[in-house]
Short mmCIF file of C-alpha atoms in Angstrom, two decimals:
data_model
loop_
_atom_site.label_atom_id
_atom_site.label_comp_id
_atom_site.label_asym_id
_atom_site.label_seq_id
_atom_site.Cartn_x
_atom_site.Cartn_y
_atom_site.Cartn_z
CA MET A 1 0.00 0.00 0.00
CA THR A 2 1.40 3.39 -0.92
CA ALA A 3 1.49 6.17 1.63
CA MET A 4 -1.23 7.97 -0.30
CA GLU A 5 -3.50 4.90 -0.31
CA GLN A 6 -2.94 4.56 3.39
CA VAL A 7 -4.06 8.14 3.95
CA VAL A 8 -7.13 7.54 1.80
CA ASN A 9 -7.98 4.37 3.76
CA GLU A 10 -7.58 6.22 7.00
CA ILE A 11 -9.90 8.96 5.82
CA ASP A 12 -12.42 6.31 4.78
CA ALA A 13 -12.30 4.66 8.19
CA VAL A 14 -13.13 7.87 10.03
CA ALA A 15 -16.33 9.87 9.58
CA VAL A 16 -15.05 13.16 10.96
CA ILE A 17 -11.48 14.17 11.63
CA ALA A 18 -10.75 17.31 13.61
CA ARG A 19 -7.12 18.34 13.69
CA ASN A 20 -5.71 21.00 16.01
CA VAL A 21 -8.94 22.93 16.08
CA ASN A 22 -8.98 26.25 17.93
CA PHE A 23 -12.14 28.27 18.05
CA TYR A 24 -12.74 31.84 19.21
CA TYR A 25 -15.86 33.86 20.07
CA GLY A 26 -14.31 37.28 19.50
CA GLU A 27 -11.37 37.51 21.87
CA SER A 28 -12.36 34.58 23.99
CA GLN A 29 -11.04 31.19 23.00
CA ALA A 30 -13.60 28.39 23.36
CA LEU A 31 -11.69 25.42 21.92
CA PHE A 32 -8.02 24.66 22.42
CA ASP A 33 -6.11 22.48 19.98
CA ILE A 34 -8.74 19.78 19.65
CA SER A 35 -7.91 16.70 17.64
CA ILE A 36 -10.53 13.97 17.52
CA ASN A 37 -11.67 11.18 15.21
CA ILE A 38 -15.36 10.31 15.01
CA ASN A 39 -15.97 6.69 14.04
CA PRO A 40 -18.43 5.99 11.22
CA LYS A 41 -21.79 4.35 11.93
CA GLN A 42 -21.28 4.63 15.65
CA ILE A 43 -22.76 6.90 18.28
CA THR A 44 -20.31 9.26 19.91
CA ALA A 45 -21.39 11.26 22.96
CA PHE A 46 -19.77 14.57 23.92
CA ILE A 47 -19.96 15.22 27.64
CA GLY A 48 -18.56 17.85 29.96
CA PRO A 49 -19.63 20.72 32.20
CA SER A 50 -21.34 23.81 30.76
CA GLY A 51 -18.92 25.93 28.78
CA CYS A 52 -16.50 23.07 28.12
CA GLY A 53 -16.84 23.50 24.35
CA LYS A 54 -18.75 20.35 23.46
CA SER A 55 -21.57 22.16 21.62
CA THR A 56 -19.13 24.57 20.02
CA LEU A 57 -17.15 21.67 18.56
CA LEU A 58 -20.35 19.98 17.40
CA ARG A 59 -21.40 23.14 15.58
CA CYS A 60 -17.98 23.40 13.95
CA PHE A 61 -18.72 20.12 12.16
CA ASN A 62 -21.37 21.72 9.93
CA ARG A 63 -20.28 25.34 10.23
CA MET A 64 -23.26 26.36 12.34
CA ASN A 65 -21.00 28.68 14.32
CA GLU A 66 -20.60 30.96 11.32
CA VAL A 67 -23.96 32.58 11.96
CA ILE A 68 -22.47 34.09 15.12
CA LEU A 69 -20.58 37.31 14.39
CA GLY A 70 -16.93 37.56 15.34
CA THR A 71 -16.19 33.85 15.48
CA ARG A 72 -12.97 32.43 14.12
CA ILE A 73 -11.61 28.92 13.65
CA THR A 74 -8.14 27.52 12.97
CA GLY A 75 -7.17 23.92 12.29
CA ASP A 76 -8.87 21.38 10.03
CA ILE A 77 -12.15 19.55 10.02
CA LEU A 78 -12.46 16.81 7.45
CA ILE A 79 -15.66 14.98 6.69
CA ARG A 80 -14.72 11.86 4.74
CA GLY A 81 -11.78 13.73 3.38
CA THR A 82 -13.66 16.93 2.49
CA ASP A 83 -12.20 19.98 4.16
CA VAL A 84 -15.25 21.60 5.73
CA TYR A 85 -13.67 25.05 5.94
CA LYS A 86 -12.01 25.11 2.55
CA GLU A 87 -13.03 28.01 0.36
CA GLY A 88 -15.59 26.85 -2.13
CA THR A 89 -17.20 24.27 0.12
CA ARG A 90 -20.90 24.82 -0.39
CA LEU A 91 -22.89 25.15 2.83
CA GLU A 92 -26.00 23.54 1.31
CA THR A 93 -23.99 20.48 0.32
CA LEU A 94 -22.26 20.34 3.68
CA ARG A 95 -25.48 20.61 5.67
CA LYS A 96 -27.13 17.95 3.54
CA ARG A 97 -24.27 15.64 4.46
CA VAL A 98 -24.18 16.74 8.08
CA GLY A 99 -27.67 17.07 9.54
CA MET A 100 -28.50 18.56 12.88
CA VAL A 101 -31.13 18.12 15.57
CA PHE A 102 -31.43 20.79 18.22
CA GLN A 103 -32.31 20.89 21.88
CA LYS A 104 -35.63 22.56 21.25
CA SER A 105 -37.63 20.93 18.52
CA ASN A 106 -38.18 23.40 15.71
CA PRO A 107 -40.75 22.12 13.23
CA PHE A 108 -41.65 24.52 10.43
CA PRO A 109 -45.18 25.96 10.71
CA MET A 110 -46.50 23.71 7.97
CA THR A 111 -47.88 20.21 7.63
CA ILE A 112 -46.09 17.12 8.87
CA TYR A 113 -45.64 16.03 5.26
CA ASP A 114 -44.23 19.35 4.12
CA ASN A 115 -41.78 19.45 7.00
CA ILE A 116 -40.22 16.18 5.89
CA ALA A 117 -40.41 16.99 2.18
CA PHE A 118 -38.86 20.41 2.70
CA GLY A 119 -35.23 19.41 2.18
CA PRO A 120 -35.74 17.16 -0.84
CA ARG A 121 -37.95 19.84 -2.48
CA MET A 122 -35.27 22.46 -1.84
CA ARG A 123 -32.91 20.23 -3.77
CA GLY A 124 -35.39 20.22 -6.66
CA LEU A 125 -37.24 16.95 -6.16
CA LYS A 126 -40.79 17.34 -7.43
CA ASP A 127 -41.89 13.78 -8.11
CA LYS A 128 -44.81 13.07 -5.77
CA ALA A 129 -44.20 9.33 -5.51
CA ALA A 130 -40.54 9.86 -4.68
CA LEU A 131 -41.46 12.45 -2.04
CA ASP A 132 -44.11 10.13 -0.58
CA GLU A 133 -41.52 7.42 -0.33
CA ILE A 134 -39.02 9.70 1.42
CA VAL A 135 -41.62 10.98 3.88
CA GLU A 136 -42.74 7.46 4.81
CA ARG A 137 -39.21 6.08 5.12
CA SER A 138 -37.98 9.01 7.22
CA LEU A 139 -40.95 8.89 9.57
CA LYS A 140 -40.54 5.16 9.94
CA GLN A 141 -36.84 5.51 10.73
CA SER A 142 -37.59 8.08 13.40
CA ASP A 143 -40.32 5.84 14.80
CA LEU A 144 -43.10 8.37 14.21
CA TRP A 145 -44.90 6.83 11.23
CA GLN A 146 -47.46 4.80 13.19
CA GLU A 147 -48.48 7.87 15.16
CA VAL A 148 -48.88 10.31 12.25
CA LYS A 149 -49.55 8.29 9.09
CA ASP A 150 -53.24 9.24 9.13
CA ARG A 151 -52.68 12.94 9.61
CA LEU A 152 -49.74 13.82 7.40
CA ASN A 153 -51.57 16.93 6.22
CA ARG A 154 -52.16 18.29 9.70
CA SER A 155 -49.90 20.98 11.10
CA ALA A 156 -46.70 19.76 12.71
CA MET A 157 -47.38 22.20 15.51
CA GLU A 158 -50.17 19.91 16.78
CA LEU A 159 -47.66 17.21 17.72
CA SER A 160 -46.44 16.68 21.28
CA GLY A 161 -42.91 17.76 22.27
CA GLY A 162 -41.48 14.27 21.87
CA GLN A 163 -43.25 13.78 18.54
CA GLN A 164 -42.00 17.16 17.30
CA GLN A 165 -38.46 16.13 18.15
CA ARG A 166 -38.86 12.84 16.27
CA LEU A 167 -40.32 14.86 13.39
CA CYS A 168 -37.16 16.96 13.37
CA ILE A 169 -35.07 13.79 13.31
CA ALA A 170 -37.19 12.54 10.37
CA ARG A 171 -36.70 15.89 8.59
CA THR A 172 -32.97 15.47 8.97
CA LEU A 173 -33.12 11.87 7.75
CA ALA A 174 -35.07 12.93 4.65
CA ASN A 175 -31.86 14.55 3.40
CA GLU A 176 -30.01 11.24 3.76
CA PRO A 177 -27.12 12.74 5.67
CA GLU A 178 -23.94 10.84 6.46
CA ILE A 179 -23.65 12.39 9.87
CA ILE A 180 -26.29 13.53 12.31
CA LEU A 181 -25.35 16.01 15.02
CA MET A 182 -27.64 16.15 18.02
CA ASP A 183 -27.38 18.91 20.57
CA GLU A 184 -29.21 17.87 23.75
CA PRO A 185 -31.99 16.25 21.70
CA ALA A 186 -33.95 14.96 24.68
CA SER A 187 -33.24 17.45 27.43
CA ALA A 188 -36.68 19.03 27.24
CA LEU A 189 -38.59 15.75 27.05
CA ASP A 190 -40.27 13.49 29.59
CA PRO A 191 -38.74 10.05 30.36
CA ILE A 192 -40.95 8.12 27.92
CA SER A 193 -40.27 10.47 25.00
CA THR A 194 -36.60 10.41 26.00
CA SER A 195 -36.54 6.60 25.88
CA LYS A 196 -38.14 6.67 22.43
CA ILE A 197 -35.59 9.18 21.14
CA GLU A 198 -32.78 7.10 22.59
CA GLU A 199 -34.16 3.97 20.96
CA THR A 200 -34.45 5.83 17.65
CA ILE A 201 -30.84 6.99 17.96
CA GLN A 202 -29.68 3.44 18.55
CA GLU A 203 -31.65 2.15 15.58
CA LEU A 204 -30.12 4.82 13.34
CA ARG A 205 -26.64 3.74 14.35
CA ASN A 206 -26.54 1.09 11.63
CA TYR A 207 -26.98 3.67 8.90
CA TYR A 208 -25.58 6.96 10.16
CA THR A 209 -22.73 8.42 12.14
CA ILE A 210 -24.21 10.15 15.15
CA VAL A 211 -22.65 12.67 17.49
CA ILE A 212 -24.73 13.61 20.48
CA VAL A 213 -24.06 16.34 23.01
CA THR A 214 -25.70 15.64 26.35
CA HIS A 215 -25.61 16.79 29.94
CA ASN A 216 -27.34 13.60 30.95
CA LEU A 217 -24.53 11.18 31.78
CA GLN A 218 -26.91 8.25 32.01
CA GLN A 219 -28.11 9.07 28.52
CA ALA A 220 -24.56 9.04 27.19
CA ALA A 221 -23.98 5.75 29.03
CA ARG A 222 -27.22 4.23 27.75
CA CYS A 223 -27.00 5.00 24.08
CA SER A 224 -23.48 5.80 22.90
CA ASP A 225 -20.61 3.61 21.73
CA TYR A 226 -17.89 6.18 22.39
CA THR A 227 -17.75 9.05 24.81
CA ALA A 228 -15.52 12.10 24.67
CA PHE A 229 -15.07 14.22 27.77
CA PHE A 230 -14.32 17.94 27.37
CA TYR A 231 -13.17 20.36 30.03
CA LEU A 232 -12.48 24.10 29.67
CA GLY A 233 -12.33 23.90 25.90
CA ARG A 234 -10.01 20.90 25.78
CA LEU A 235 -10.60 17.25 24.95
CA VAL A 236 -9.59 15.36 28.10
CA GLU A 237 -10.14 11.85 26.81
CA MET A 238 -12.19 9.78 24.43
CA ASP A 239 -12.74 6.06 24.77
CA THR A 240 -15.43 3.42 24.57
CA THR A 241 -18.43 4.44 26.64
CA ALA A 242 -18.09 1.36 28.86
CA LYS A 243 -14.51 2.32 29.69
CA ILE A 244 -15.32 5.99 30.33
CA PHE A 245 -18.08 5.19 32.80
CA GLN A 246 -16.37 2.31 34.57
CA ASN A 247 -12.71 3.10 34.59
CA PRO A 248 -11.66 6.26 32.75
CA SER A 249 -7.93 6.88 32.46
CA GLN A 250 -7.97 10.57 33.37
CA LYS A 251 -8.62 11.86 36.88
CA ARG A 252 -10.67 14.80 35.53
CA THR A 253 -13.01 12.45 33.72
CA GLU A 254 -13.34 10.26 36.79
CA ASP A 255 -14.25 13.24 38.95
CA TYR A 256 -16.78 14.51 36.44
CA ILE A 257 -18.64 11.24 35.88
CA SER A 258 -18.77 10.50 39.59
CA GLY A 259 -19.81 14.04 40.53
CA LYS A 260 -16.72 14.96 42.53
CA PHE A 261 -14.89 18.26 42.85
CA GLY A 262 -11.56 19.45 44.14
CA MET B 1 -12.11 13.83 47.07
CA PRO B 2 -15.68 14.82 48.00
CA HIS B 3 -18.75 14.61 45.78
CA TYR B 4 -20.82 17.67 44.94
CA ASN B 5 -23.57 15.97 46.87
CA LYS B 6 -22.41 15.53 50.47
CA TYR B 7 -25.23 13.10 51.24
CA PHE B 8 -23.85 10.73 48.63
CA ASP B 9 -20.43 10.97 50.32
CA GLN B 10 -22.09 10.06 53.59
CA GLU B 11 -23.88 7.06 52.06
CA LEU B 12 -20.64 5.70 50.64
CA GLN B 13 -18.86 6.24 53.97
CA ASP B 14 -21.69 4.46 55.83
CA LEU B 15 -21.50 1.57 53.39
CA LYS B 16 -17.77 1.22 53.92
CA GLU B 17 -18.18 1.21 57.69
CA LEU B 18 -20.90 -1.43 57.52
CA VAL B 19 -18.72 -3.69 55.37
CA LEU B 20 -15.95 -3.31 57.94
CA LYS B 21 -18.33 -4.05 60.77
CA LEU B 22 -19.40 -7.24 59.01
CA GLY B 23 -15.73 -8.09 58.44
CA GLY B 24 -14.99 -7.62 62.14
CA MET B 25 -17.85 -9.91 63.09
CA VAL B 26 -16.68 -12.60 60.70
CA GLU B 27 -13.10 -12.33 62.00
CA GLU B 28 -14.36 -12.93 65.51
CA GLN B 29 -16.53 -15.88 64.46
CA VAL B 30 -13.62 -17.54 62.66
CA SER B 31 -11.33 -16.93 65.66
CA ASN B 32 -13.81 -18.42 68.08
CA ALA B 33 -14.40 -21.42 65.85
CA ILE B 34 -10.68 -22.18 65.86
CA ILE B 35 -10.40 -21.66 69.64
CA SER B 36 -13.34 -23.99 70.18
CA LEU B 37 -11.45 -26.59 68.13
CA THR B 38 -8.06 -26.28 69.80
CA ASP B 39 -9.56 -25.97 73.31
CA ARG B 40 -12.26 -28.59 72.64
CA ASN B 41 -14.70 -25.97 73.92
CA VAL B 42 -18.19 -27.15 72.93
CA GLU B 43 -19.84 -24.28 74.76
CA LEU B 44 -17.94 -21.72 72.68
CA ALA B 45 -18.76 -23.69 69.52
CA ARG B 46 -22.48 -23.54 70.37
CA GLU B 47 -22.28 -19.81 71.15
CA THR B 48 -20.54 -19.16 67.86
CA ILE B 49 -23.17 -21.06 65.87
CA LYS B 50 -25.87 -19.03 67.61
CA LEU B 51 -24.32 -15.71 66.56
CA ASP B 52 -24.25 -16.51 62.84
CA HIS B 53 -27.72 -15.07 62.24
CA LEU B 54 -26.36 -11.60 63.10
CA ILE B 55 -23.93 -11.89 60.20
CA ASN B 56 -26.71 -13.00 57.87
CA LYS B 57 -28.89 -10.12 58.97
CA LEU B 58 -26.18 -7.51 58.49
CA GLU B 59 -25.30 -8.98 55.11
CA VAL B 60 -28.89 -8.55 53.90
CA GLU B 61 -28.97 -5.02 55.29
CA ILE B 62 -25.78 -4.04 53.45
CA ASP B 63 -27.00 -5.74 50.28
CA GLU B 64 -30.16 -3.63 50.35
CA LYS B 65 -28.12 -0.49 50.94
CA CYS B 66 -25.98 -1.25 47.89
CA ILE B 67 -29.03 -1.84 45.71
CA ASP B 68 -30.52 1.44 46.97
CA ILE B 69 -27.36 3.29 45.98
CA LEU B 70 -27.32 1.65 42.54
CA ALA B 71 -30.97 2.49 41.95
CA LEU B 72 -31.06 5.97 43.43
CA ARG B 73 -27.57 7.37 42.84
CA GLN B 74 -26.59 5.50 39.69
CA PRO B 75 -22.91 5.66 40.61
CA MET B 76 -20.27 5.85 37.91
CA GLY B 77 -16.57 5.06 37.62
CA PRO B 78 -14.83 4.46 40.96
CA ASP B 79 -18.11 4.72 42.89
CA LEU B 80 -19.67 2.08 40.68
CA ARG B 81 -16.67 -0.17 41.25
CA PHE B 82 -16.82 0.45 44.98
CA VAL B 83 -20.51 -0.45 45.33
CA THR B 84 -20.40 -3.52 43.08
CA THR B 85 -17.28 -4.68 44.96
CA ALA B 86 -19.02 -4.18 48.30
CA ILE B 87 -21.87 -6.42 47.14
CA LYS B 88 -19.42 -9.19 46.30
CA ILE B 89 -17.31 -8.71 49.41
CA ILE B 90 -20.23 -9.11 51.81
CA ASP B 91 -21.29 -12.25 49.96
CA ASN B 92 -17.83 -13.72 50.54
CA LEU B 93 -17.79 -12.58 54.17
CA GLU B 94 -21.14 -14.19 54.82
CA ARG B 95 -19.85 -17.47 53.36
CA MET B 96 -16.84 -17.27 55.68
CA GLY B 97 -19.27 -16.91 58.57
CA ASP B 98 -20.97 -20.11 57.38
CA MET B 99 -17.59 -21.85 57.31
CA ALA B 100 -17.01 -20.82 60.95
CA VAL B 101 -20.38 -22.39 61.79
CA ASN B 102 -19.41 -25.57 59.94
CA ILE B 103 -16.15 -25.78 61.89
CA CYS B 104 -18.08 -25.43 65.15
CA GLU B 105 -20.51 -28.19 64.12
CA ARG B 106 -17.62 -30.58 63.47
CA VAL B 107 -16.05 -29.54 66.80
CA ILE B 108 -19.27 -30.59 68.52
CA ASP B 109 -19.32 -33.87 66.50
CA ILE B 110 -15.88 -34.94 67.68
CA ALA B 111 -16.04 -33.55 71.21
CA ALA B 112 -17.29 -36.80 72.75
CA GLU B 113 -14.39 -38.80 71.32
CA PRO B 114 -10.79 -38.70 72.53
CA ARG B 115 -8.46 -36.25 70.82
CA LEU B 116 -7.01 -37.80 67.68
CA LYS B 117 -3.77 -35.87 67.72
CA ALA B 118 -2.29 -32.59 68.82
CA TYR B 119 -3.31 -29.95 66.33
CA LEU B 120 -0.32 -28.22 64.83
CA ASP B 121 -0.90 -27.63 61.16
CA ILE B 122 -4.58 -26.74 61.49
CA PRO B 123 -3.97 -23.79 63.85
CA ARG B 124 -1.09 -22.72 61.62
CA MET B 125 -3.36 -22.86 58.61
CA ALA B 126 -6.09 -21.02 60.53
CA ASP B 127 -3.61 -18.32 61.53
CA ILE B 128 -2.72 -17.70 57.90
CA ALA B 129 -6.41 -17.70 56.89
CA LYS B 130 -7.20 -15.18 59.63
CA HIS B 131 -4.21 -13.09 58.60
CA MET B 132 -5.52 -13.14 55.03
CA LEU B 133 -8.98 -12.10 56.21
CA LYS B 134 -7.54 -9.20 58.17
CA GLY B 135 -5.27 -8.32 55.24
CA CYS B 136 -8.05 -8.23 52.65
CA LEU B 137 -10.22 -6.05 54.89
CA ASP B 138 -7.32 -3.67 55.54
CA ALA B 139 -6.62 -3.59 51.81
CA PHE B 140 -10.29 -2.73 51.20
CA VAL B 141 -10.31 0.15 53.68
CA THR B 142 -6.96 1.62 52.70
CA ARG B 143 -7.37 0.81 48.98
CA ASN B 144 -3.97 -0.88 49.18
CA THR B 145 -3.44 -3.15 46.18
CA ASP B 146 0.04 -4.22 47.33
CA LEU B 147 -1.49 -5.63 50.46
CA ALA B 148 -4.23 -7.29 48.41
CA GLN B 149 -1.55 -8.87 46.24
CA LYS B 150 0.19 -10.25 49.37
CA VAL B 151 -3.06 -11.82 50.50
CA ARG B 152 -3.37 -13.59 47.14
CA LEU B 153 0.14 -15.01 47.52
CA GLU B 154 -0.54 -16.26 51.06
CA ASP B 155 -3.21 -18.57 49.71
CA ASP B 156 -0.52 -20.90 48.36
CA MET B 157 0.71 -21.59 51.89
CA VAL B 158 -2.78 -22.53 52.97
CA ASP B 159 -3.14 -24.88 50.03
CA ALA B 160 0.23 -26.50 50.84
CA LEU B 161 -0.80 -27.04 54.47
CA MET B 162 -4.10 -28.48 53.31
CA SER B 163 -2.40 -31.22 51.31
CA GLN B 164 -0.01 -31.89 54.20
CA ILE B 165 -2.94 -32.31 56.60
CA PHE B 166 -4.71 -34.52 54.09
CA ARG B 167 -1.70 -36.86 53.82
CA GLU B 168 -1.27 -37.01 57.57
CA LEU B 169 -4.90 -37.81 58.28
CA LEU B 170 -4.91 -40.38 55.51
CA SER B 171 -2.04 -42.23 57.18
CA PHE B 172 -3.97 -42.20 60.47
CA MET B 173 -6.97 -43.75 58.78
CA VAL B 174 -4.90 -46.37 56.97
CA GLU B 175 -3.18 -47.39 60.17
CA ASP B 176 -6.29 -47.53 62.33
CA PRO B 177 -9.79 -47.50 60.81
CA HIS B 178 -11.18 -46.51 64.22
CA THR B 179 -9.89 -43.00 63.56
CA ILE B 180 -11.85 -42.62 60.33
CA SER B 181 -14.82 -40.88 61.90
CA ARG B 182 -12.66 -38.28 63.68
CA ALA B 183 -10.09 -37.93 60.92
CA THR B 184 -12.77 -37.29 58.31
CA ARG B 185 -14.26 -34.52 60.41
CA ILE B 186 -10.88 -32.94 60.98
CA MET B 187 -10.34 -33.15 57.25
CA PHE B 188 -13.61 -31.24 56.79
CA ILE B 189 -12.42 -28.62 59.22
CA ALA B 190 -9.19 -28.19 57.29
CA LYS B 191 -11.25 -27.84 54.11
CA TYR B 192 -13.46 -25.17 55.71
CA ILE B 193 -10.37 -23.19 56.71
CA GLU B 194 -9.02 -23.57 53.22
CA ARG B 195 -12.32 -22.19 51.88
CA ILE B 196 -12.07 -19.21 54.24
CA ALA B 197 -8.66 -18.45 52.75
CA ASP B 198 -10.17 -18.76 49.25
CA HIS B 199 -12.87 -16.25 50.12
CA ALA B 200 -10.21 -13.88 51.49
CA THR B 201 -8.36 -14.28 48.18
CA ASN B 202 -11.57 -13.43 46.31
CA ILE B 203 -11.97 -10.27 48.35
CA ALA B 204 -8.33 -9.29 47.75
CA GLU B 205 -8.91 -9.70 44.00
CA MET B 206 -12.03 -7.56 44.18
CA VAL B 207 -10.09 -4.84 45.97
CA ILE B 208 -7.66 -4.75 43.04
CA TYR B 209 -10.62 -4.36 40.69
CA MET B 210 -12.14 -1.67 42.89
CA VAL B 211 -8.95 0.39 42.97
CA GLU B 212 -7.52 -0.20 39.50
CA GLY B 213 -10.50 -1.38 37.46
CA ARG B 214 -8.49 -4.46 36.52
CA ILE B 215 -10.01 -7.94 36.81
CA VAL B 216 -7.37 -10.35 38.15
CA ARG B 217 -9.63 -13.28 39.03
CA HIS B 218 -8.51 -16.63 37.59
CA THR B 219 -5.04 -15.33 36.89
CA ASP B 220 -1.78 -16.33 38.55
CA PRO B 221 -0.68 -13.83 41.22
CA GLU B 222 2.89 -15.02 40.94
CA ALA B 223 2.97 -14.16 37.26
CA GLY B 224 2.56 -10.54 38.33
CA ASN B 225 -1.16 -10.33 37.51
#
């Protein structure tokens, strides 16, 4: 294998590569020299206290931070070899490949059907049968189909909080992304809706790379394969979730997961 | 290092003290069982048997406390290892208490018959087993894996004494079948002591897991595991 082929293989084996990423909100630096590999078709949880940079890093992956004035990034983020921050990278293409689900569900004020079909239509798909197929498949994948199949033309705003969140997951899935970023996707939901979301996340694992930011340690423990712990803008350690929650190698991680200070 | 929640700290501290209390009770039961053997003291043997229910009761109490902590606190990392280790430790301690009872029962069995021989190796073996029990409890409290490792190594001496006792008693039985009834019971007693040492070894191995997160069960301590 040539050195070049090796590099290509490496890029193929990793869904997201961040290399020496520094990120600034104006003068204040939020991320310090972060290098991390996100494994494909696995669930990676980002954990850490408030302000540790976990959401900031997540939003770097699909350039969501750019909407905030005065932000600046150095270092590289590669998604399957594509340099996310290279000039000429189209945001529409990037965000189709890297979907995002937010803490607060944000359905568009339109019908359930139109919410899901929104992305594909934006990309020019007009064929009704194809759209029908996408809507059904996406809603099935997000485990919402049974609950809404008879009222696809009703407003999405009528759905419960948990259903709205699964609708947002379905809307993301309709774009067939490679990577789904989830920022506290269940923090505003009751335990049953949370369990459903977690189950959905685990089912999606076979098809998508998922990165989830959560303050709920049990949630990270329950539904992720890998966990990365961040502290004061730095990556402290990343390992299998079982290792992180049973026997992490860093003292800082140990103190955080067991709720200690000092 | 304290937890953000001081009540959780207190619960863990209480749990540790209860495990130690149980350990102390078991140490005393084992000691008394051996004294009742060497002194042929049936009264002490009966007393010791009577006290076993206190060990059983405390074991259940600690078990429930551990399950409460798992359910209500959902401990992680070192706390998780501590609580799961405590559950296993008390199980082993309770079994040691049962072994002390078994020794006392055999002491009562053979009390009516003349002494078969002067006990030398059995008290020696019991001393090592008791030393191991004390060692594994100290290792648990002080989180001392070196001490735990020493306890594991001591088990070999107990095993060696066990086979020595076995050979000796066998020769008694071969020479004079009248000794079979007594010799068999003494053999049982030696086996019970050997089991106590095994349980102490188990606890020592759990302490290593608790401190380092490394499972050393079923590995050779002399190979540096």
